[in-house]
Coordinates of C-alpha atoms in Angstrom, one line a residue:
X47 CA 11.0 15.8 16.2
X48 CA 11.7 17.5 12.9
X49 CA 13.2 20.3 12.1
X50 CA 10.2 20.5 9.2
X51 CA 7.9 19.7 12.2
X52 CA 8.7 22.1 14.5
X53 CA 9.0 25.4 11.7
X54 CA 6.0 24.7 10.3
X55 CA 3.7 24.3 13.6
X56 CA -0.3 24.7 13.3
X57 CA -1.4 28.1 14.4
X58 CA -5.0 27.5 13.8
X59 CA -7.9 25.3 16.0
X60 CA -8.2 23.5 13.4
X61 CA -4.4 22.5 12.8
X62 CA -3.9 22.2 16.2
X63 CA -7.0 19.1 16.1
X64 CA -5.0 18.2 12.8
X65 CA -2.0 17.9 15.1
X66 CA -3.9 15.8 18.1
X67 CA -4.9 13.3 15.7
X68 CA -1.6 11.9 14.6
X69 CA -1.8 14.7 11.1
X70 CA 0.6 16.7 10.4
X71 CA -1.5 19.9 9.5
X72 CA 0.2 21.2 6.9
X73 CA -0.5 18.3 4.5
X74 CA -3.9 18.2 4.6
X75 CA -4.9 19.3 1.1
X76 CA -2.0 16.3 0.5
X77 CA -4.2 14.0 2.4
X78 CA -7.6 15.1 0.6
X79 CA -6.0 15.0 -2.7
X80 CA -4.4 11.5 -2.3
X81 CA -7.5 10.4 -1.0
X82 CA -9.4 11.8 -4.5
X83 CA -6.0 10.1 -6.5
X84 CA -6.8 6.7 -5.2
X85 CA -10.5 7.3 -5.4
X86 CA -9.6 7.1 -9.5
X87 CA -7.2 4.6 -9.4
X88 CA -9.5 2.7 -7.8
X89 CA -12.8 2.6 -9.4
X90 CA -11.2 -0.2 -12.3
X91 CA -10.1 -3.0 -9.1
X92 CA -13.2 -4.5 -9.3
X93 CA -13.8 -5.7 -12.1
X94 CA -11.0 -4.6 -14.9
X95 CA -9.4 -8.0 -15.5
X96 CA -12.3 -9.6 -17.1
X97 CA -13.5 -6.4 -19.2
X98 CA -9.6 -6.4 -20.2
X99 CA -10.2 -10.6 -21.1
X100 CA -13.7 -9.5 -23.1
X101 CA -12.1 -6.2 -25.0
X102 CA -9.1 -7.4 -26.9
X103 CA -7.5 -9.9 -24.2
X104 CA -9.3 -12.6 -25.5
X105 CA -8.9 -14.9 -22.0
X106 CA -8.5 -13.9 -18.0
X107 CA -4.6 -15.7 -18.6
X108 CA -4.3 -13.1 -21.2
X109 CA -5.9 -10.7 -18.6
X110 CA -3.6 -11.8 -15.8
X111 CA -0.2 -10.6 -18.0
X112 CA -1.3 -7.0 -18.5
X113 CA -1.3 -6.6 -15.0
X114 CA 1.1 -8.4 -14.1
X115 CA 3.7 -6.2 -16.7
X116 CA 1.3 -3.1 -15.0
X117 CA 2.9 -4.8 -11.5
X118 CA 6.2 -4.6 -12.5
X119 CA 5.8 -0.9 -13.5
X120 CA 5.1 0.0 -10.0
X121 CA 7.8 -2.2 -8.6
X122 CA 10.2 -0.3 -10.5
X123 CA 8.1 3.0 -10.0
X124 CA 7.8 2.4 -6.0
X125 CA 11.4 1.9 -5.8
X126 CA 12.0 4.8 -7.1
X127 CA 9.6 7.4 -6.1
X128 CA 11.6 7.0 -2.8
X129 CA 15.4 7.3 -4.3
X130 CA 14.1 9.9 -6.4
X131 CA 12.0 12.2 -3.3
X132 CA 15.6 12.6 -1.9
X133 CA 17.6 13.7 -5.4
X134 CA 14.3 15.9 -6.5
X135 CA 12.0 16.4 -3.6
X136 CA 8.9 14.6 -3.1
X137 CA 6.0 17.6 -4.9
X138 CA 8.1 16.9 -8.0
X139 CA 8.3 13.4 -7.9
X140 CA 3.9 13.4 -7.1
X141 CA 3.4 15.6 -10.5
X142 CA 6.0 13.7 -12.7
X143 CA 3.3 10.6 -11.4
X144 CA 0.2 12.5 -12.1
X145 CA 1.4 13.2 -15.8
X146 CA 2.4 9.8 -16.9
X147 CA -1.0 8.2 -15.1
X148 CA -3.3 10.8 -17.4
X149 CA -2.0 10.6 -20.2
X150 CA -0.9 6.9 -20.4
X151 CA -4.7 6.0 -18.9
X152 CA -5.7 8.0 -21.8
X153 CA -4.0 5.4 -24.1
X154 CA -5.0 2.6 -22.7
X155 CA -8.2 3.9 -23.2
X156 CA -8.6 5.1 -26.4
X157 CA -5.2 2.6 -28.6
X158 CA -6.4 -0.1 -26.6
X159 CA -9.3 -1.2 -25.8
X160 CA -11.5 0.9 -27.5
X161 CA -9.4 -0.7 -30.6
X162 CA -9.5 -3.4 -28.8
X163 CA -5.4 -3.9 -28.9
X164 CA -3.7 -6.1 -26.8
X165 CA -0.4 -5.1 -27.8
X166 CA -1.4 -1.0 -26.9
X167 CA -3.1 -2.4 -23.5
X168 CA 0.0 -3.8 -22.8
X169 CA 2.5 -1.3 -23.5
X170 CA 0.1 0.7 -22.1
X171 CA -1.5 -0.1 -18.5
X172 CA 2.0 -1.5 -17.9
X173 CA 3.8 2.6 -18.4
X174 CA 0.8 4.0 -16.4
X175 CA 1.6 1.4 -13.6
X176 CA 4.7 4.3 -13.2
X177 CA 1.9 6.5 -12.4
X178 CA 0.2 6.2 -9.3
X179 CA 3.0 5.1 -7.2
X180 CA 5.2 8.0 -7.7
X181 CA 2.4 10.2 -6.8
X182 CA 1.4 8.3 -3.6
X183 CA 5.0 7.3 -2.3
X184 CA 6.1 10.7 -2.9
X185 CA 4.1 11.8 -0.8
X186 CA 4.4 9.3 2.1
X187 CA 8.6 10.0 1.4
X188 CA 7.4 14.0 2.0
X189 CA 5.4 13.1 5.4
X190 CA 7.7 10.6 7.5
X191 CA 10.1 14.5 6.3
X192 CA 7.9 16.3 8.4
X193 CA 5.9 13.8 10.7
X194 CA 7.2 14.5 14.2
X195 CA 8.8 10.3 15.0
X196 CA 6.5 9.8 18.5
X197 CA 3.7 10.6 15.8
X198 CA 4.8 8.7 13.4
X199 CA 2.5 5.7 13.3
X200 CA -0.5 7.9 13.5
X201 CA 0.5 10.2 10.2
X202 CA 1.3 7.2 8.3
X203 CA -2.1 5.8 9.5
X204 CA -2.6 8.0 7.5
X205 CA -2.2 7.7 5.1
X206 CA -3.0 4.4 4.4
X207 CA -6.7 5.3 5.5
X208 CA -6.3 7.6 2.1
X209 CA -5.1 5.2 0.3
X210 CA -7.2 2.3 0.6
X211 CA -9.8 4.7 1.6
X212 CA -9.8 5.3 -2.8
X213 CA -7.5 1.8 -4.1
X214 CA -9.7 0.1 -3.8
X215 CA -12.5 0.9 -1.0
X216 CA -14.3 4.0 -2.9
X217 CA -13.4 3.7 -6.5
X218 CA -15.4 0.2 -6.4
X219 CA -17.4 2.1 -4.5
X220 CA -18.0 4.7 -7.1
X221 CA -17.7 1.9 -9.8
X222 CA -21.1 0.6 -8.6
X223 CA -22.9 2.8 -9.0
X224 CA -21.0 4.8 -12.5
X225 CA -21.2 1.1 -14.2
X226 CA -25.1 1.7 -14.4
X227 CA -25.6 4.2 -15.9
X228 CA -22.3 5.0 -18.0
X229 CA -21.1 1.4 -18.4
X230 CA -17.7 0.4 -17.8
X231 CA -16.2 2.1 -20.1
X232 CA -17.6 5.3 -19.5
X233 CA -16.6 4.3 -15.7
X234 CA -13.5 4.5 -16.6
X235 CA -13.3 8.2 -18.1
X236 CA -14.7 9.0 -14.8
X237 CA -11.7 7.7 -12.8
X238 CA -9.8 9.9 -15.0
X239 CA -11.7 12.9 -14.3
X240 CA -11.6 11.9 -10.6
X241 CA -7.9 11.4 -10.4
X242 CA -6.9 14.6 -12.2
X243 CA -9.1 16.9 -9.3
X244 CA -6.9 14.4 -6.9
X245 CA -3.4 15.4 -7.9
X246 CA -4.3 19.1 -8.5
X247 CA -4.8 19.5 -5.1
X248 CA -2.6 17.6 -3.5
X249 CA 0.3 19.3 -5.7
X250 CA -1.2 22.8 -6.2
X251 CA -2.1 22.9 -2.7
X252 CA 0.4 21.6 0.2
X253 CA 2.7 25.0 0.9
X254 CA 4.5 22.9 3.2
X255 CA 8.5 23.7 2.0
X256 CA 10.6 20.3 2.6
X257 CA 8.7 18.2 -0.3
X258 CA 9.7 21.0 -2.2
X259 CA 13.7 20.5 -2.0
X260 CA 15.5 17.8 -2.2
X261 CA 16.0 15.8 0.9
X262 CA 19.2 14.4 0.7
X263 CA 23.0 16.5 1.1
X264 CA 24.1 18.1 -1.6
X265 CA 27.3 16.3 -2.5
X266 CA 25.1 13.2 -3.1
X267 CA 24.7 12.7 -6.5
X268 CA 21.7 10.6 -9.1
X269 CA 24.0 7.2 -9.4
X270 CA 24.9 7.6 -5.7
X271 CA 21.9 7.8 -4.7
X272 CA 19.9 5.5 -6.3
X273 CA 22.7 2.4 -5.8
X274 CA 22.6 3.2 -1.6
X275 CA 18.5 2.5 -1.7
X276 CA 19.5 -0.7 -2.8
X277 CA 22.7 -1.1 -1.1
X278 CA 21.2 -0.8 2.3
X279 CA 19.6 -3.7 1.9
X280 CA 22.8 -5.4 2.8
X281 CA 24.1 -2.6 4.7
X282 CA 21.3 -3.0 7.2
X283 CA 19.5 -6.7 7.0
X284 CA 16.8 -5.7 8.8
X285 CA 15.3 -3.1 6.5
X286 CA 15.9 -6.1 3.7
X287 CA 13.7 -8.7 5.7
X288 CA 11.5 -5.7 6.1
X289 CA 10.6 -5.0 2.7
X290 CA 10.1 -8.8 2.2
X291 CA 7.4 -8.5 5.0
X292 CA 5.6 -5.2 2.8
X293 CA 5.9 -7.2 0.3
X294 CA 4.1 -10.1 1.9
X295 CA 1.4 -7.5 3.1
X296 CA -0.5 -6.3 0.3
X297 CA 0.8 -9.5 -2.7
X298 CA -2.7 -11.2 -1.7
X299 CA -4.6 -8.0 -2.2
X300 CA -3.0 -7.4 -5.5
X301 CA -3.3 -11.2 -6.1
X302 CA -7.4 -11.8 -5.5
X303 CA -8.4 -9.1 -7.8
X304 CA -6.7 -10.8 -10.6
X305 CA -9.5 -14.4 -10.3
X306 CA -11.9 -13.2 -7.4
X307 CA -14.3 -11.1 -9.5
X308 CA -15.3 -14.5 -11.6
X309 CA -15.1 -16.3 -8.5
X310 CA -17.5 -14.4 -6.5
X311 CA -19.6 -12.7 -9.4
X312 CA -19.9 -16.1 -12.0
X313 CA -18.7 -19.5 -9.6
X314 CA -20.6 -18.2 -6.1
X315 CA -22.9 -16.8 -8.3
X316 CA -22.9 -12.8 -6.0
X317 CA -23.3 -10.8 -9.4
X318 CA -21.1 -7.5 -10.4
X319 CA -23.0 -5.2 -7.9
X320 CA -22.8 -7.5 -4.9
X321 CA -19.3 -8.6 -5.2
X322 CA -18.2 -4.6 -6.1
X323 CA -19.8 -4.1 -2.5
X324 CA -17.6 -7.2 -0.5
X325 CA -14.8 -5.1 -2.4
X326 CA -16.2 -2.0 -0.4
X327 CA -17.0 -3.8 2.3
X328 CA -13.2 -5.2 2.7
X329 CA -11.6 -1.8 2.4
X330 CA -14.0 0.3 4.1
X331 CA -13.1 -1.8 7.3
X332 CA -10.0 -1.6 6.5
X333 CA -9.5 2.3 6.2
X334 CA -10.3 2.7 9.7
X335 CA -8.5 0.0 11.0
X336 CA -5.4 1.9 9.5
X337 CA -6.5 4.3 11.7
X338 CA -6.8 2.2 14.7
X339 CA -3.7 0.7 14.3
X340 CA -1.5 2.9 13.3
X341 CA -2.6 5.1 17.0
X342 CA -2.4 1.8 19.0
X343 CA 1.1 0.5 17.2
X344 CA 2.5 4.1 18.7
X345 CA 1.5 2.5 22.4
X346 CA 1.7 -1.1 22.7
X347 CA 4.7 -1.3 20.1
X348 CA 5.2 -1.4 16.3
X349 CA 6.1 -5.3 15.7
X350 CA 4.0 -6.1 18.2
X351 CA 1.0 -5.0 15.9
X352 CA 2.9 -6.1 13.0
X353 CA 2.8 -9.9 14.3
X354 CA -0.5 -10.2 15.6
X355 CA -3.0 -8.2 13.6
X356 CA -1.4 -8.2 10.3
X357 CA 0.3 -11.6 9.7
X358 CA -1.1 -13.7 12.2
X359 CA -4.7 -12.0 11.5
X360 CA -4.0 -11.8 7.5
X361 CA -3.5 -15.6 7.7
X362 CA -6.7 -16.5 9.4
X363 CA -8.9 -14.3 7.3
X364 CA -7.8 -14.9 3.7
X365 CA -8.5 -18.3 4.6
X366 CA -12.1 -17.5 5.7
X367 CA -12.8 -14.5 2.8
X368 CA -12.2 -17.5 0.3
X369 CA -13.8 -20.7 2.0
X370 CA -16.3 -19.6 4.0
X371 CA -18.1 -17.9 0.4
X372 CA -17.5 -21.1 -1.6
X373 CA -19.0 -23.4 1.1
X374 CA -22.2 -21.6 1.7
X375 CA -22.9 -20.1 -1.4
X376 CA -24.9 -16.7 -2.4
X377 CA -27.5 -16.8 0.2
X378 CA -25.5 -16.2 2.6
X379 CA -24.1 -13.2 1.5
X380 CA -24.2 -11.6 4.8
X381 CA -22.0 -13.8 5.7
X382 CA -19.5 -13.2 2.9
X383 CA -19.5 -9.9 4.3
X384 CA -18.1 -10.5 7.7
X385 CA -15.4 -12.0 6.1
X386 CA -14.0 -10.1 4.6
X387 CA -14.2 -7.4 7.0
X388 CA -12.1 -9.0 9.1
X389 CA -10.1 -9.1 6.4
X390 CA -9.8 -5.7 5.8
X391 CA -9.1 -4.9 9.2
X392 CA -6.3 -7.5 10.5
X393 CA -5.3 -5.9 6.3
X394 CA -4.1 -2.9 8.1
X395 CA -2.5 -4.2 11.0
X396 CA 0.7 -3.8 8.4
X397 CA 0.5 0.0 8.2
X398 CA 3.3 0.1 10.9
X399 CA 5.7 -1.3 8.8
X400 CA 6.0 2.0 7.0
X401 CA 6.9 3.5 10.1
X402 CA 9.1 0.4 11.2
X403 CA 11.3 1.1 8.4
X404 CA 13.0 4.0 8.5
X405 CA 13.8 4.0 12.2
X406 CA 15.9 0.4 11.9
X407 CA 18.5 2.9 10.0
X408 CA 17.6 6.5 11.1
X409 CA 20.9 7.6 9.3
X410 CA 19.2 6.2 6.2
X411 CA 15.3 7.0 6.1
X412 CA 15.7 8.2 2.6
X413 CA 16.9 4.6 1.9
X414 CA 15.2 3.1 3.9
X415 CA 11.3 4.2 3.0
X416 CA 12.6 3.6 -0.9
X417 CA 13.0 -0.2 -0.3
X418 CA 9.7 0.3 1.8
X419 CA 8.3 1.1 -1.0
X420 CA 10.0 -1.4 -3.5
X421 CA 7.8 -3.9 -1.3
X422 CA 4.8 -1.9 -1.7
X423 CA 5.3 -1.8 -5.7
X424 CA 7.0 -5.6 -5.8
X425 CA 3.7 -7.0 -4.2
X426 CA 1.4 -5.7 -7.2
X427 CA 3.9 -7.6 -9.3
X428 CA 3.7 -10.3 -6.9
X429 CA 0.6 -11.0 -6.1
X430 CA -1.0 -11.5 -9.6
X431 CA 2.4 -13.5 -10.2
X432 CA 1.5 -15.6 -8.4
X433 CA -2.1 -16.5 -9.9
X434 CA 0.2 -17.0 -13.1
X435 CA 2.0 -18.8 -12.0
X436 CA -0.6 -21.0 -9.6
X437 CA -4.1 -20.9 -10.6
X438 CA -3.6 -23.1 -13.2
X439 CA -2.3 -26.3 -11.4
X440 CA -3.3 -25.4 -8.1
X441 CA -6.6 -23.9 -8.8
X442 CA -7.8 -21.1 -7.0
X443 CA -8.2 -23.2 -3.2
X444 CA -4.2 -23.4 -3.9
X445 CA -3.7 -20.0 -4.4
X446 CA -5.3 -19.1 -1.3
X447 CA -3.8 -21.5 1.1
X448 CA -0.3 -20.1 -0.9
X449 CA -1.0 -16.2 -0.5
X450 CA -2.1 -17.7 4.1
X451 CA 1.0 -19.2 4.2
X452 CA 3.4 -16.4 3.0
X453 CA 1.5 -14.6 5.9
X454 CA 3.3 -16.9 8.4
X455 CA 6.2 -16.2 6.7
X456 CA 5.8 -12.6 7.4
X457 CA 4.7 -13.3 11.1
X458 CA 8.3 -15.4 11.2
X459 CA 10.4 -12.3 9.7
X460 CA 8.3 -9.6 11.6
X461 CA 10.2 -11.1 14.7
X462 CA 13.6 -10.0 12.9
X463 CA 12.7 -6.1 12.9
X464 CA 13.7 -5.2 16.3
X465 CA 14.7 -0.7 16.7
X466 CA 18.7 -0.8 17.3
X467 CA 17.2 0.6 21.0
X468 CA 15.7 -2.5 21.5
X469 CA 18.6 -4.5 20.5
X470 CA 20.5 -2.6 23.1
X471 CA 18.3 -3.4 25.9
X472 CA 18.3 -7.2 24.8
X473 CA 22.3 -7.1 25.1
X474 CA 22.2 -5.2 28.2
X475 CA 20.0 -7.3 29.4
X476 CA 21.8 -10.5 28.1
X477 CA 24.6 -9.0 30.1
X478 CA 23.2 -8.4 33.9
X479 CA 22.0 -12.1 33.2
X480 CA 25.9 -12.8 32.9
X481 CA 27.1 -10.9 35.9
X482 CA 24.2 -12.8 38.2
X483 CA 25.4 -15.8 36.7
X484 CA 29.2 -15.2 37.2
X485 CA 28.5 -13.9 41.1
X486 CA 26.4 -16.6 41.7
X487 CA 28.9 -19.4 40.5
X488 CA 31.3 -17.6 42.1
X489 CA 29.4 -17.9 45.8

């Protein structure tokens, strides 16, 4: 168990219950704040692309460019969140992320959308992309620094329960109620309020001291920390491979939210309310399976869970998610809900990657977490970028097939992510077999 975890063993019955469930009790309010923060961030997920197209961007392709710029910022911020948490402490990184999101989202709403200014949209929405990764992934670094290794899969599962519980699950559900009441623009301001409350709950409510101080040794300098957080990719190649798996994990998720709304709302004919309900079902299922696979992976193995339930499962379910509703039409909405729930469940099969990656380099956990976060952020860029590049020439079906193929690539890569002790056992086993063969040949 980590020193920080043993120093703050829960004393109350509620704290002991949380610990039994695999949730670090001292970080409980951080999980609550993260959920509210991500609800605010996820409110727009089901309608922001077509809404920007109608309010300044002009076309869906130009709106996808805004989201792609946003994705680049998310990618950079995700990497920085791990490296800077090592230098400044996770809590300070979370505060910076919260401030960036609130300031630049307000500018995006006032200068960009309200004024129909495409340049302001690109700049403000793009810079806003630095906000949520620094907040959310800064907290993830805090979790990995505090949670005992034996329950790390469950602790990470709770993180993704809160993360995807907000983005886009409950966020889309909130939007389905507020859009008819306040309109899309008013709903975006509701999101600001929810996110601000969640951010304050997390940064003011968590008193666990590990996150208040730098995690790197005193002699490590800023440039050295940033360089080492990248160099670990070739010093520990399996960590680099794991980062690619993390990119593939959610790249299709971010990509489909760019063009699925138009297809499901208009072409299939579900309408906006039923599309938003479908999004809520997908990620509502996902948040519960985040917990299930987090706990299960501690028992059956992290790699096994990612390979079968994550990579192989998603390759199948994302094809069903697109082709079944397109083939069956709006009258078979219940089938869309069913395949949507299947995709949400299999997406959760990747949850143990956040426990596996830092365990591949236990002496460089900070660098491994920086690369993990870089992969998570890169997904927000890669997914929309694939849509921007291939939606025109390949069509929606072609893009979905590309996403399914990426999941199969992830399945191959996962086979290489053996923990150090697994490699040692394999070598020992090979050595014992060689001894037996030598004895047999001698006899």
